[in-house]
mmCIF file of C-alpha atoms and ligand atoms in Angstrom:
data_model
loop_
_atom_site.group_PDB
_atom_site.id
_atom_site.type_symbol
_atom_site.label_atom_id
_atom_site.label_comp_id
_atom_site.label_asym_id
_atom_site.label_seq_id
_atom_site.Cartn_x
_atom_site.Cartn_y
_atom_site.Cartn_z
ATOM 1 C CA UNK A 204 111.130 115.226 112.435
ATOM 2 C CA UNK A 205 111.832 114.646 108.879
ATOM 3 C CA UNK A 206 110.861 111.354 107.107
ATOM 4 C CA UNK A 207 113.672 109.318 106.040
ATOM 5 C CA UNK A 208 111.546 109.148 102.883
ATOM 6 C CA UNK A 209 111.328 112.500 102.221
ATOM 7 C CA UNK A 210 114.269 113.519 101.048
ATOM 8 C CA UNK A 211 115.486 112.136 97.776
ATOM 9 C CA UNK A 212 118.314 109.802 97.660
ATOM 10 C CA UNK A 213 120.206 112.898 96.003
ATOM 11 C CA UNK A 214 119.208 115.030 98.917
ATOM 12 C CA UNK A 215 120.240 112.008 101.483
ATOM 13 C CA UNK A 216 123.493 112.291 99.907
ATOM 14 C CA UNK A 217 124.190 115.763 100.252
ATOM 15 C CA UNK A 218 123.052 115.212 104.185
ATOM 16 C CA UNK A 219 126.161 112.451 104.422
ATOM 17 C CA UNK A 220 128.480 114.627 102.532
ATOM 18 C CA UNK A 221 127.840 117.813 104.928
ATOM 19 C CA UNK A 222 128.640 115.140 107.479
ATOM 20 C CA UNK A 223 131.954 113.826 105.518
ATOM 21 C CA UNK A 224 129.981 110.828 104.839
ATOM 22 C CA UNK A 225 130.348 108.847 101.689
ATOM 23 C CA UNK A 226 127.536 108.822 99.002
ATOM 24 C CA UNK A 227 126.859 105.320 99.203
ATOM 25 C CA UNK A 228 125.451 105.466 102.446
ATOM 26 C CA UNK A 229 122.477 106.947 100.865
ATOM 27 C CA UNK A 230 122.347 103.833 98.886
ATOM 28 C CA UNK A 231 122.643 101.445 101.729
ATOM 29 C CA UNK A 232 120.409 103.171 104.272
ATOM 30 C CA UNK A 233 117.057 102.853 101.383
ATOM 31 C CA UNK A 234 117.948 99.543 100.810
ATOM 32 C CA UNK A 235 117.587 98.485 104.554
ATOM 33 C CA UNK A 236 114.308 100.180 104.094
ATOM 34 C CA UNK A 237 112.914 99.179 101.352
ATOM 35 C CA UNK A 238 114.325 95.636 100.831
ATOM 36 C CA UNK A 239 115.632 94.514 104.033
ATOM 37 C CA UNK A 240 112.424 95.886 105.344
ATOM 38 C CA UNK A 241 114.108 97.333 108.146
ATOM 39 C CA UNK A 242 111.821 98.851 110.760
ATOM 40 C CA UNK A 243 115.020 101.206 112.793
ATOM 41 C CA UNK A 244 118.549 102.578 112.412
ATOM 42 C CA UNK A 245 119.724 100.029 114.872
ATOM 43 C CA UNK A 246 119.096 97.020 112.592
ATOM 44 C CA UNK A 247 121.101 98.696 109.760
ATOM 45 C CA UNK A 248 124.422 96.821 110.837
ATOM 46 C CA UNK A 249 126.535 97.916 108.493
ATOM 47 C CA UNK A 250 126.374 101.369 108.467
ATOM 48 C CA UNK A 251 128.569 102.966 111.579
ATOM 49 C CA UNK A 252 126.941 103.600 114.865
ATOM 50 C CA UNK A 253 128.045 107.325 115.098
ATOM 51 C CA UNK A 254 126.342 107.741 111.920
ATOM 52 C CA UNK A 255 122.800 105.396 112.993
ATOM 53 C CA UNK A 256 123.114 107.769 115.429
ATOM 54 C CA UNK A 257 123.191 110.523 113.736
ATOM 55 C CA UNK A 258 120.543 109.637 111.197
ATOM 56 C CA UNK A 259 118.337 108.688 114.429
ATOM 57 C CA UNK A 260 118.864 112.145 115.566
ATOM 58 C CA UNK A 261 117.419 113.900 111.903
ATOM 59 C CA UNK A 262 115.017 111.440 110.616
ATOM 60 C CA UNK A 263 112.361 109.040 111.485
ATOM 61 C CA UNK A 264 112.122 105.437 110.029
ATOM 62 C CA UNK A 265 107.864 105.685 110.961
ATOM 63 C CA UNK A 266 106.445 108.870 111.166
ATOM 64 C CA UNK A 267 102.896 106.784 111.657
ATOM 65 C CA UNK A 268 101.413 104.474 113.866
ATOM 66 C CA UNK A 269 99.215 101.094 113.454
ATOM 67 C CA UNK A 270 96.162 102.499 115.493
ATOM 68 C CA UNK A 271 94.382 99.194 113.830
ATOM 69 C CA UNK A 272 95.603 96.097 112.230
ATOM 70 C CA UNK A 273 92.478 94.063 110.667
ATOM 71 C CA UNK A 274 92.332 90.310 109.409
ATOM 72 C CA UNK A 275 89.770 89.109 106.661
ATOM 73 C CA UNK A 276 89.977 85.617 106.151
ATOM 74 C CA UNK A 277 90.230 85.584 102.732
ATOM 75 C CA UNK A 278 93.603 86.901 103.631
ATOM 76 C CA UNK A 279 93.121 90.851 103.029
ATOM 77 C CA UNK A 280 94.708 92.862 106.058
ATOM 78 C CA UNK A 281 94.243 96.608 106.815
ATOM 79 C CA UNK A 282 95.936 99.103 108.286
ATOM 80 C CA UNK A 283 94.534 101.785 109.761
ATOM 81 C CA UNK A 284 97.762 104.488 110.648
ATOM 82 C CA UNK A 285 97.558 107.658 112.787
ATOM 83 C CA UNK A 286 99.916 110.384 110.643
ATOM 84 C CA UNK A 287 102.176 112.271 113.116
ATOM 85 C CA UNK A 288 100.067 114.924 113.308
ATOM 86 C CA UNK A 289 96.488 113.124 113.985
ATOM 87 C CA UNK A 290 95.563 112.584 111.201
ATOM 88 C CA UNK A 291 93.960 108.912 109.728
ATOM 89 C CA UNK A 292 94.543 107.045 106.584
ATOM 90 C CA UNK A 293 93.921 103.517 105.398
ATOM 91 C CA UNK A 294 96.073 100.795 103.492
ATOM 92 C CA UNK A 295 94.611 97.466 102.526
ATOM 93 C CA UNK A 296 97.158 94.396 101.463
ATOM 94 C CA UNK A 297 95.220 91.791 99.347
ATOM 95 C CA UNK A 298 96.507 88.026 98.799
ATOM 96 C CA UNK A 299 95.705 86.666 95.539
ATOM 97 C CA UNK A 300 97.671 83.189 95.020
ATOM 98 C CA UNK A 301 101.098 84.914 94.567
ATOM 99 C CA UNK A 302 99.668 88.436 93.868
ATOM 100 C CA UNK A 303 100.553 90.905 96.932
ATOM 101 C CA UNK A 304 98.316 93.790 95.804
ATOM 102 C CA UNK A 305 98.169 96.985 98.047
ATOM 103 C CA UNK A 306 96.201 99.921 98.390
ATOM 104 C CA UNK A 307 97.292 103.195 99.550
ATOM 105 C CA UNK A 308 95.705 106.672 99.937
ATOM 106 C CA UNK A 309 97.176 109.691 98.574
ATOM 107 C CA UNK A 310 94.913 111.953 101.008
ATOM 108 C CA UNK A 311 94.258 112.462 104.401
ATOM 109 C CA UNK A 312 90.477 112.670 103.924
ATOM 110 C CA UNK A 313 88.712 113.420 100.237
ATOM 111 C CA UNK A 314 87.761 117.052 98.082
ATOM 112 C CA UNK A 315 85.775 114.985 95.723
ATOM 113 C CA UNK A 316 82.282 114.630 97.255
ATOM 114 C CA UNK A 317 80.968 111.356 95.511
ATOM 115 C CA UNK A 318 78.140 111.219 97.555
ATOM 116 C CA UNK A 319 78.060 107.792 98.290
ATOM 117 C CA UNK A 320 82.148 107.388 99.402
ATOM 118 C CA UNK A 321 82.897 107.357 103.201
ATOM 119 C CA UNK A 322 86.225 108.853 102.181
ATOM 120 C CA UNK A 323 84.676 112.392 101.484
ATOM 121 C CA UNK A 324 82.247 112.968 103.943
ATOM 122 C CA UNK A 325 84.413 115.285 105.948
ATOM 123 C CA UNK A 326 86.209 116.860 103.181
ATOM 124 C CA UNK A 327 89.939 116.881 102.871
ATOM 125 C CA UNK A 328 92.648 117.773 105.306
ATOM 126 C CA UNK A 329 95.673 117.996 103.593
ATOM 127 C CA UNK A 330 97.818 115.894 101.095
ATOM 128 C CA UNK A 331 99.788 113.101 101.874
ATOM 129 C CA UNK A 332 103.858 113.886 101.648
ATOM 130 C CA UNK A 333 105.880 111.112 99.244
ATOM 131 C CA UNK A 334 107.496 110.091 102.612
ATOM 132 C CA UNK A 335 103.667 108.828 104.153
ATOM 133 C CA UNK A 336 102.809 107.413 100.692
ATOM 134 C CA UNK A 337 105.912 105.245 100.645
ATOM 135 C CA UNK A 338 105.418 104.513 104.441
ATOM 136 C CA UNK A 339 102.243 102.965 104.036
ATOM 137 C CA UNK A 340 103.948 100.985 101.178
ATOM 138 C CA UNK A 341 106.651 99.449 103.588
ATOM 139 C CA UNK A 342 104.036 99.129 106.453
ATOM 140 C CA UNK A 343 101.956 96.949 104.272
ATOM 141 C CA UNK A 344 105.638 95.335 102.554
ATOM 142 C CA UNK A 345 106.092 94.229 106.283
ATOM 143 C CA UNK A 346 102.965 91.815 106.024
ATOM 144 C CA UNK A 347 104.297 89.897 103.218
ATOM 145 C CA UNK A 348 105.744 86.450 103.623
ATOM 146 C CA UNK A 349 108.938 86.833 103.607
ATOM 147 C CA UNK A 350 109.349 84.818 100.189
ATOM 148 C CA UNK A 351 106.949 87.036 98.134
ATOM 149 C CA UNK A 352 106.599 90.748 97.254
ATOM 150 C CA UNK A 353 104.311 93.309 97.042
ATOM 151 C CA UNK A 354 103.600 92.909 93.371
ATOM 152 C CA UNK A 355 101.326 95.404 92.332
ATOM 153 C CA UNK A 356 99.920 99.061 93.918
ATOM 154 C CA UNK A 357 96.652 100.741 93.194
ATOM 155 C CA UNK A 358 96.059 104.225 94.491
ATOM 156 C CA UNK A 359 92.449 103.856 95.338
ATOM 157 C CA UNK A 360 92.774 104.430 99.415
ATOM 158 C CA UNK A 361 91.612 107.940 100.309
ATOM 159 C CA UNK A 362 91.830 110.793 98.921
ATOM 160 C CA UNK A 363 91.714 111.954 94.991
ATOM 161 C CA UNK A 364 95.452 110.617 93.730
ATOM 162 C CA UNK A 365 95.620 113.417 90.720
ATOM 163 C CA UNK A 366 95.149 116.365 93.035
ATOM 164 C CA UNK A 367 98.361 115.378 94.670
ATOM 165 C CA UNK A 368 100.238 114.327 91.657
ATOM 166 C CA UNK A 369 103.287 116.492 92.918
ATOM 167 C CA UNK A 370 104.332 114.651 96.263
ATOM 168 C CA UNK A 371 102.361 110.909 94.257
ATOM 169 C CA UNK A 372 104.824 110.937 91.179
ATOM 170 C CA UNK A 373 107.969 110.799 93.324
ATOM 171 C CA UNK A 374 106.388 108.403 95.807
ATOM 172 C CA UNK A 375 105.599 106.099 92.807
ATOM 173 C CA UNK A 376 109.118 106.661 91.649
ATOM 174 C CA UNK A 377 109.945 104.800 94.676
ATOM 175 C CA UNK A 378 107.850 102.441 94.298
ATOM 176 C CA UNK A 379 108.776 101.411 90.761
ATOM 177 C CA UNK A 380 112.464 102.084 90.117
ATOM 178 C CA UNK A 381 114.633 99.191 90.779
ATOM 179 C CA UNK A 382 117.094 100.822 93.562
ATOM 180 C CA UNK A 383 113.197 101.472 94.768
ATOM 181 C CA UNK A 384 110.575 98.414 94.968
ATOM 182 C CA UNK A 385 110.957 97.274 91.780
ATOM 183 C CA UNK A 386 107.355 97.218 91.055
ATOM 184 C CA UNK A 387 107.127 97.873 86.940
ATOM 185 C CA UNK A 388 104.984 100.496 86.323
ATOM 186 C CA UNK A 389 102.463 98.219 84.575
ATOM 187 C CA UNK A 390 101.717 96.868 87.897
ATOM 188 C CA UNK A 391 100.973 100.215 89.292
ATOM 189 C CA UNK A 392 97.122 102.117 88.762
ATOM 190 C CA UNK A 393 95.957 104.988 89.939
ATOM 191 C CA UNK A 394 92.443 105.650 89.776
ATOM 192 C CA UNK A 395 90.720 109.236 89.371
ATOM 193 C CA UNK A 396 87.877 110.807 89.781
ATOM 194 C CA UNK A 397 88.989 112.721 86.409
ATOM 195 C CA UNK A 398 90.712 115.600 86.334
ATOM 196 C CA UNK A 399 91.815 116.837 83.052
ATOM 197 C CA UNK A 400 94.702 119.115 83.787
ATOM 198 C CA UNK A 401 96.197 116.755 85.795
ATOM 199 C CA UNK A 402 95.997 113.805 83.085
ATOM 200 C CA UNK A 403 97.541 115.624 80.661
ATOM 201 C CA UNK A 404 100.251 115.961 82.909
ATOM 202 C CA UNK A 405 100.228 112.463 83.280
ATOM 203 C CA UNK A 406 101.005 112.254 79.384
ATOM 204 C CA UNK A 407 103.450 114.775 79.066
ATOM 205 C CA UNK A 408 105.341 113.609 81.757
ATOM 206 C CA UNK A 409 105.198 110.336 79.402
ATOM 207 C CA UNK A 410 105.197 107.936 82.896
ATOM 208 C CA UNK A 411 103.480 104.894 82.004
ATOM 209 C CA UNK A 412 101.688 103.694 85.200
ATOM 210 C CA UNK A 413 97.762 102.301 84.316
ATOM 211 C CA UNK A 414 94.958 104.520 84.384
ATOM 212 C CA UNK A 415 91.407 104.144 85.784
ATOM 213 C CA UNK A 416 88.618 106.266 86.079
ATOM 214 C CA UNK A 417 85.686 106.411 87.869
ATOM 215 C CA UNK A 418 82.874 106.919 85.513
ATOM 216 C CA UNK A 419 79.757 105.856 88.231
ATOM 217 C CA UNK A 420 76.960 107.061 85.400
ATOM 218 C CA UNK A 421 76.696 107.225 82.152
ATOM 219 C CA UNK A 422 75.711 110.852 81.314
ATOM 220 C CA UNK A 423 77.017 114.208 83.023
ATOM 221 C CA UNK A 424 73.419 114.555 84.047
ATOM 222 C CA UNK A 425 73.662 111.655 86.853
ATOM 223 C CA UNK A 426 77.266 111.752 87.255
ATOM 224 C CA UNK A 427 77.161 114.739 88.263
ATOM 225 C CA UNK A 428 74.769 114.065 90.796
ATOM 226 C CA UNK A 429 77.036 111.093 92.479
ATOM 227 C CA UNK A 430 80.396 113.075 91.274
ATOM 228 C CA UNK A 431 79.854 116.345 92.333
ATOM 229 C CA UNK A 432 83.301 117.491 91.068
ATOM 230 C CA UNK A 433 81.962 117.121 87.524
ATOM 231 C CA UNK A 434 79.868 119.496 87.194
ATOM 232 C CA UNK A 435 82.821 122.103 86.344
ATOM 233 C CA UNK A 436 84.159 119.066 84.513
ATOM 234 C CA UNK A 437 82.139 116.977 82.534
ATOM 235 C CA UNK A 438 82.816 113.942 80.999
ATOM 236 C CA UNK A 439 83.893 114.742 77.484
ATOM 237 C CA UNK A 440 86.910 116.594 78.880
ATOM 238 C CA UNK A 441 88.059 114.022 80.706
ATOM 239 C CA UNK A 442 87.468 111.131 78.300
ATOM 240 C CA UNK A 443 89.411 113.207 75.607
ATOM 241 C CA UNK A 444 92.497 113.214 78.130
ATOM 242 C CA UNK A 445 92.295 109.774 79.099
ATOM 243 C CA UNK A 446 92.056 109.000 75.107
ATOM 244 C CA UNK A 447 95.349 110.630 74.506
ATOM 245 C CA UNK A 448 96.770 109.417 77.745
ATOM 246 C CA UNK A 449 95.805 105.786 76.031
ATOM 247 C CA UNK A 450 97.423 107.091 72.808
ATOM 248 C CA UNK A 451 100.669 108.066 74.571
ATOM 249 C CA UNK A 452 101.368 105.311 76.446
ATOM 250 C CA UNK A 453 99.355 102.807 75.135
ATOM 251 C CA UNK A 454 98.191 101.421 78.675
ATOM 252 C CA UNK A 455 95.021 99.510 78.115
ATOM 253 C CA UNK A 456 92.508 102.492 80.353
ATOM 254 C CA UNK A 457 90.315 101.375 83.216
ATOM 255 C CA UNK A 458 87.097 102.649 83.719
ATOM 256 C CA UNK A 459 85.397 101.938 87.137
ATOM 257 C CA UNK A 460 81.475 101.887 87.877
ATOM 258 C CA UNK A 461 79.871 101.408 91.267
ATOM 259 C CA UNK A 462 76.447 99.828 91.324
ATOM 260 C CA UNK A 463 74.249 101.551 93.447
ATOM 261 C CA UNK A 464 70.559 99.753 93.576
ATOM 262 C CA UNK A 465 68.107 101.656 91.718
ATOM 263 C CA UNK A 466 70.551 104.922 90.866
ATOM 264 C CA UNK A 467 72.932 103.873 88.165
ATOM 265 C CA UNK A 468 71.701 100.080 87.845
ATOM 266 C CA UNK A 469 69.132 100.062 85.481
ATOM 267 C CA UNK A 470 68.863 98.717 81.693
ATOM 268 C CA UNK A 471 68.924 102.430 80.031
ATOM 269 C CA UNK A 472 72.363 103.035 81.679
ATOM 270 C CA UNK A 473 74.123 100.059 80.519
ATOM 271 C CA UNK A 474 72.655 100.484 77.033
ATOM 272 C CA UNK A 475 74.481 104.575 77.684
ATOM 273 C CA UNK A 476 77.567 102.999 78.594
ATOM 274 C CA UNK A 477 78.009 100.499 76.134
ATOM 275 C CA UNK A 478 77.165 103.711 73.186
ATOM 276 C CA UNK A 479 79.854 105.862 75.710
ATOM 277 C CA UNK A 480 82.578 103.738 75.738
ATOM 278 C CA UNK A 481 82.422 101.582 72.339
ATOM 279 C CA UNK A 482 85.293 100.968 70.341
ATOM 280 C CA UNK A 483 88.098 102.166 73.217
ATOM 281 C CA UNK A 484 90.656 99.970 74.516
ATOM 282 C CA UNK A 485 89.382 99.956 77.456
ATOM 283 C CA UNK A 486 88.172 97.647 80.859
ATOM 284 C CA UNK A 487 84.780 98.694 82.637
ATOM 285 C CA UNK A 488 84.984 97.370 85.935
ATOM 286 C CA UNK A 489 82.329 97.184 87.616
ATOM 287 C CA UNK A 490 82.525 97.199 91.284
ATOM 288 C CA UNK A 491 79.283 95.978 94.145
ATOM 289 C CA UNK A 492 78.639 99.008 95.681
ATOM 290 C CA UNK A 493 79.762 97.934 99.752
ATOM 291 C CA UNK A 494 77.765 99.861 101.739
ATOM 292 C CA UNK A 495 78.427 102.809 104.361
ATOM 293 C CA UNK A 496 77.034 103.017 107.563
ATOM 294 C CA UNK A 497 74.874 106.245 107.334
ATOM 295 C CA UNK A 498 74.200 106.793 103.641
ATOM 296 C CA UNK A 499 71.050 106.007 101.623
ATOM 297 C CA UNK A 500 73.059 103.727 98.645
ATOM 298 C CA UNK A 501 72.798 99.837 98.551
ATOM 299 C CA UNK A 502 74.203 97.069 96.541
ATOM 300 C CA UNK A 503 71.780 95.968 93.824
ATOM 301 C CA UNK A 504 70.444 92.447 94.218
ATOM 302 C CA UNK A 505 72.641 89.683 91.918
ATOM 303 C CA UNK A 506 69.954 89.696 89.266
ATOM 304 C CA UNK A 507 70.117 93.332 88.472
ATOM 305 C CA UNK A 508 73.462 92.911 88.530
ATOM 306 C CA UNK A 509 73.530 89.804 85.940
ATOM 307 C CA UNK A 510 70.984 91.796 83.601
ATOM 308 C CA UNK A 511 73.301 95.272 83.397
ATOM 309 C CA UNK A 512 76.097 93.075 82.761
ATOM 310 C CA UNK A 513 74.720 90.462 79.994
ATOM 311 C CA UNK A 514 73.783 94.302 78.140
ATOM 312 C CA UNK A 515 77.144 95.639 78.728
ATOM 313 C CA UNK A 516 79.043 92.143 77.276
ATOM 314 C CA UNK A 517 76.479 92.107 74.150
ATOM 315 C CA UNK A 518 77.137 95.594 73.577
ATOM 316 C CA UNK A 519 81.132 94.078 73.164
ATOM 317 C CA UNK A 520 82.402 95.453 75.585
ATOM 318 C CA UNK A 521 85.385 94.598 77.682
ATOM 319 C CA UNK A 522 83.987 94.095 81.412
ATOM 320 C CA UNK A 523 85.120 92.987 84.830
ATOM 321 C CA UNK A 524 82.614 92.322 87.953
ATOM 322 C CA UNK A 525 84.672 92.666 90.872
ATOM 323 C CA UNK A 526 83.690 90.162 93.424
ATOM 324 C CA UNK A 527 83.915 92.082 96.645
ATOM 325 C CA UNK A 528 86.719 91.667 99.135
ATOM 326 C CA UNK A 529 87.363 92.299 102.870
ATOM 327 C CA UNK A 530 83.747 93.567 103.335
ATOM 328 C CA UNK A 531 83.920 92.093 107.348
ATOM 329 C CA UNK A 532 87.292 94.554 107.971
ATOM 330 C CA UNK A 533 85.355 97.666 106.620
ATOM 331 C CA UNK A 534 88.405 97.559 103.896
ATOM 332 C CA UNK A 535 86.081 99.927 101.348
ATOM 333 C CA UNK A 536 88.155 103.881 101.587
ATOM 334 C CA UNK A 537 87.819 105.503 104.076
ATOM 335 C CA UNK A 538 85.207 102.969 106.619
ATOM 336 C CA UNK A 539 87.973 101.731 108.809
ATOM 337 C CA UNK A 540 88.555 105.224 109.778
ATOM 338 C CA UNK A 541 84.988 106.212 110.281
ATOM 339 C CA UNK A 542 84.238 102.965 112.291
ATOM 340 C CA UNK A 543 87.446 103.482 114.703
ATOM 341 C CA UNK A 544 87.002 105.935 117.583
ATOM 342 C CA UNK A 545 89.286 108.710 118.061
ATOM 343 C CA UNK A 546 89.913 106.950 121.729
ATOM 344 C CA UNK A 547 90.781 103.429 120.539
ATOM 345 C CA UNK A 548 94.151 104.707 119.723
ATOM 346 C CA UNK A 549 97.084 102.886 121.547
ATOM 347 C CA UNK A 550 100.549 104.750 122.316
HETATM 348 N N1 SAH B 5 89.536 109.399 94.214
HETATM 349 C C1 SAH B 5 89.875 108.310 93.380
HETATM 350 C C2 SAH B 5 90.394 107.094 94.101
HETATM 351 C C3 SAH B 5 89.721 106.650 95.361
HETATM 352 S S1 SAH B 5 88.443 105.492 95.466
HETATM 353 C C4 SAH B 5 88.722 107.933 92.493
HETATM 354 O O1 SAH B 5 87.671 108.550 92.587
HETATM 355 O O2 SAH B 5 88.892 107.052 91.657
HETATM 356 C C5 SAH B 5 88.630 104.131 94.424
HETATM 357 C C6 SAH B 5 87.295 103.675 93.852
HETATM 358 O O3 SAH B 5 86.405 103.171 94.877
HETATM 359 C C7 SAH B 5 86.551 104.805 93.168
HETATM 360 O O4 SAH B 5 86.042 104.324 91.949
HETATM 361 C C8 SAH B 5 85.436 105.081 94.157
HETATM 362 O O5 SAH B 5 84.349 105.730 93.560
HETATM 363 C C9 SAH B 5 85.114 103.706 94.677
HETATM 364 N N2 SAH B 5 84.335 103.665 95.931
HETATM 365 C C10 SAH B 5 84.258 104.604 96.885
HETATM 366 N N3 SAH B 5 83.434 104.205 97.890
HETATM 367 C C11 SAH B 5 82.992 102.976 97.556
HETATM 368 C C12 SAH B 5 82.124 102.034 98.186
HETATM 369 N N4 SAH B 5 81.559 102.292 99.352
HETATM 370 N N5 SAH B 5 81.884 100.868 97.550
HETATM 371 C C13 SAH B 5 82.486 100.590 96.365
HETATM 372 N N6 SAH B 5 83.334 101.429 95.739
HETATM 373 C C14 SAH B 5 83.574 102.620 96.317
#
């Protein structure tokens, strides 16, 4: 069955008029969804029954299901969904005094390889359609108090965002136009391993959503051991695109780094990053690695972490230490999935 989400309003339209429907149907049935947060046909009053009917007939509201629904108490909630066809992705909602931040995947699984991501270990199974990458939007929209909004998205679930830009674009459409979720574009990252092609479509197609990278070492020669994608890549290729992605749209750049104890955590590699990244407007955000059940990579111990940041700040640059949240509900991409057996799935 087709996703309601799928189609674009334009196509929706031409659905109702094959139907002698008027346009503004289209108009009406996306708002129940993505305002009214309506979860069926039925509670979409206003439109006529023949035609609820009809729509009920063609498209489906969900095409997932919750398979898991954790709690943190620092008021993070994730969703673990079951895609109509078996496959598992993750969504995490995160409360932040009136910030509803959410995090989607793009991916049913990961091509990338970073070697110490739970996302990746099984490869990728296919992209995500707009429809699923929306649906995990409203699934998540449905956990908001009913006073507040989802505020801003980052696409740092599973799954590398930029090798689905085709089916993410449109799905972020969605998510930032104002008939859509009304979530400015500002408020919207997505985060990359780095792929160069695919930022410079990013720039020509002169959408203005915030970029982040994840850098994870310093030189190619490391990164490309924990990045295994970059050794066809390399890291001056992709910090030249995200350079004239900056220049175009003049979105302040993210660049992420996960601490792993003892691999990426010492003095000589802050010194590296502070003479790599120098003089860019730019954020290096520095995330605790949380660790995987399975692999060899660990979180280095607070002082380690205090040292590589007091050289990265003195060095001037711009730097965030994320403090780590919803570590007890496995909300790190791609553990909730690995931690959930196949069998705990509920009709
Ligand atoms: N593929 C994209 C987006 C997905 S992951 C990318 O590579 O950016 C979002 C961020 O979380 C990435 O920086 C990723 O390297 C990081 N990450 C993955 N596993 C992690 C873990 N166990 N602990 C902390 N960060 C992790």
């Amino acid at each position: 069955m087709l996703h309601l989400l799928d189609p674009t309003r334009h196509d929706l339209e031409a659905w109702l008029a094959e139907r002698g429907e008027r346009g503004f149907r289209a108009r009406q049935v996306r708002q129940w969804l993505l305002h009214r947060r309506a979860c069926s046909f039925a509670e979409m009053t206003d439109l006529p029954k023949s035609l609820r009917e009809a729509l009920e007939q063609e498209f489906a509201v969900w095409t997932t299901k919750i398979v898991r629904h954790s709690r943190s108490d620092d008021g993070t909630e994730k969703l673990l969904l079951e895609l109509a066809d078996g496959g598992r992705i993750e969504c995490v909602l995160l409360r932040d005094g009136q910030r509803r931040t959410i995090c989607i995947s793009s991916q049913v699984g990961c091509a990338m390889g970073c070697v110490f991501c739970a996302s990746g270990l099984d490869g990728v199974d296919r992209n995500l359609t707009a429809g699923e990458i929306v649906e995990q939007m409203l699934r998540l929209q449905q956990l908001v108090e009913p006073e507040l909004r989802l505020s801003h998205i980052v696409v740092m679930g599973m799954g590398e965002p930029l090798a689905n830009l085709d089916r993410l674009l449109p799905a972020l459409e969605v998510a930032s136009s104002e008939e859509g979720l009304g979530i400015s574009a500002r408020r919207i990252t997505i985060s990359t391993v780095g792929l160069p092609p695919a930022i410079r479509r990013l720039t020509d197609r002169g959408v203005h959503y915030n970029l982040a990278v994840s850098l994870h070492a310093p030189d190619d020669e490391l990164r490309s051991r924990l990045v295994p994608v970059n050794q066809n890549i390399g890291l001056a290729p992709i910090l030249e695109e995200a350079d004239r992605y900056f220049e175009a749209s003049g979105r302040r750049l993210t660049f992420e780094y996960v601490l792993l104890a003892g691999i990426n955590d010492q003095e000589a590699h802050a010194r590296q990053l502070v003479k790599l990244l120098r003089g860019r407007t730019a954020l290096l955000n520095v995330i605790p690695y949380n660790p995987v059940a399975g692999l060899p990579y660990a979180t280095p111990s607070a002082a380690a972490s205090r040292r590589f940041r007091s050289i990265l700040e003195e060095g001037g640059l711009n730097v965030q230490f994320r403090e780590r949240k919803g570590d007890k509900i496995d909300a790190a991409c791609g553990q909730l999935r690995r931690s959930t057996p196949t069998a705990a799935v509920s009709p």
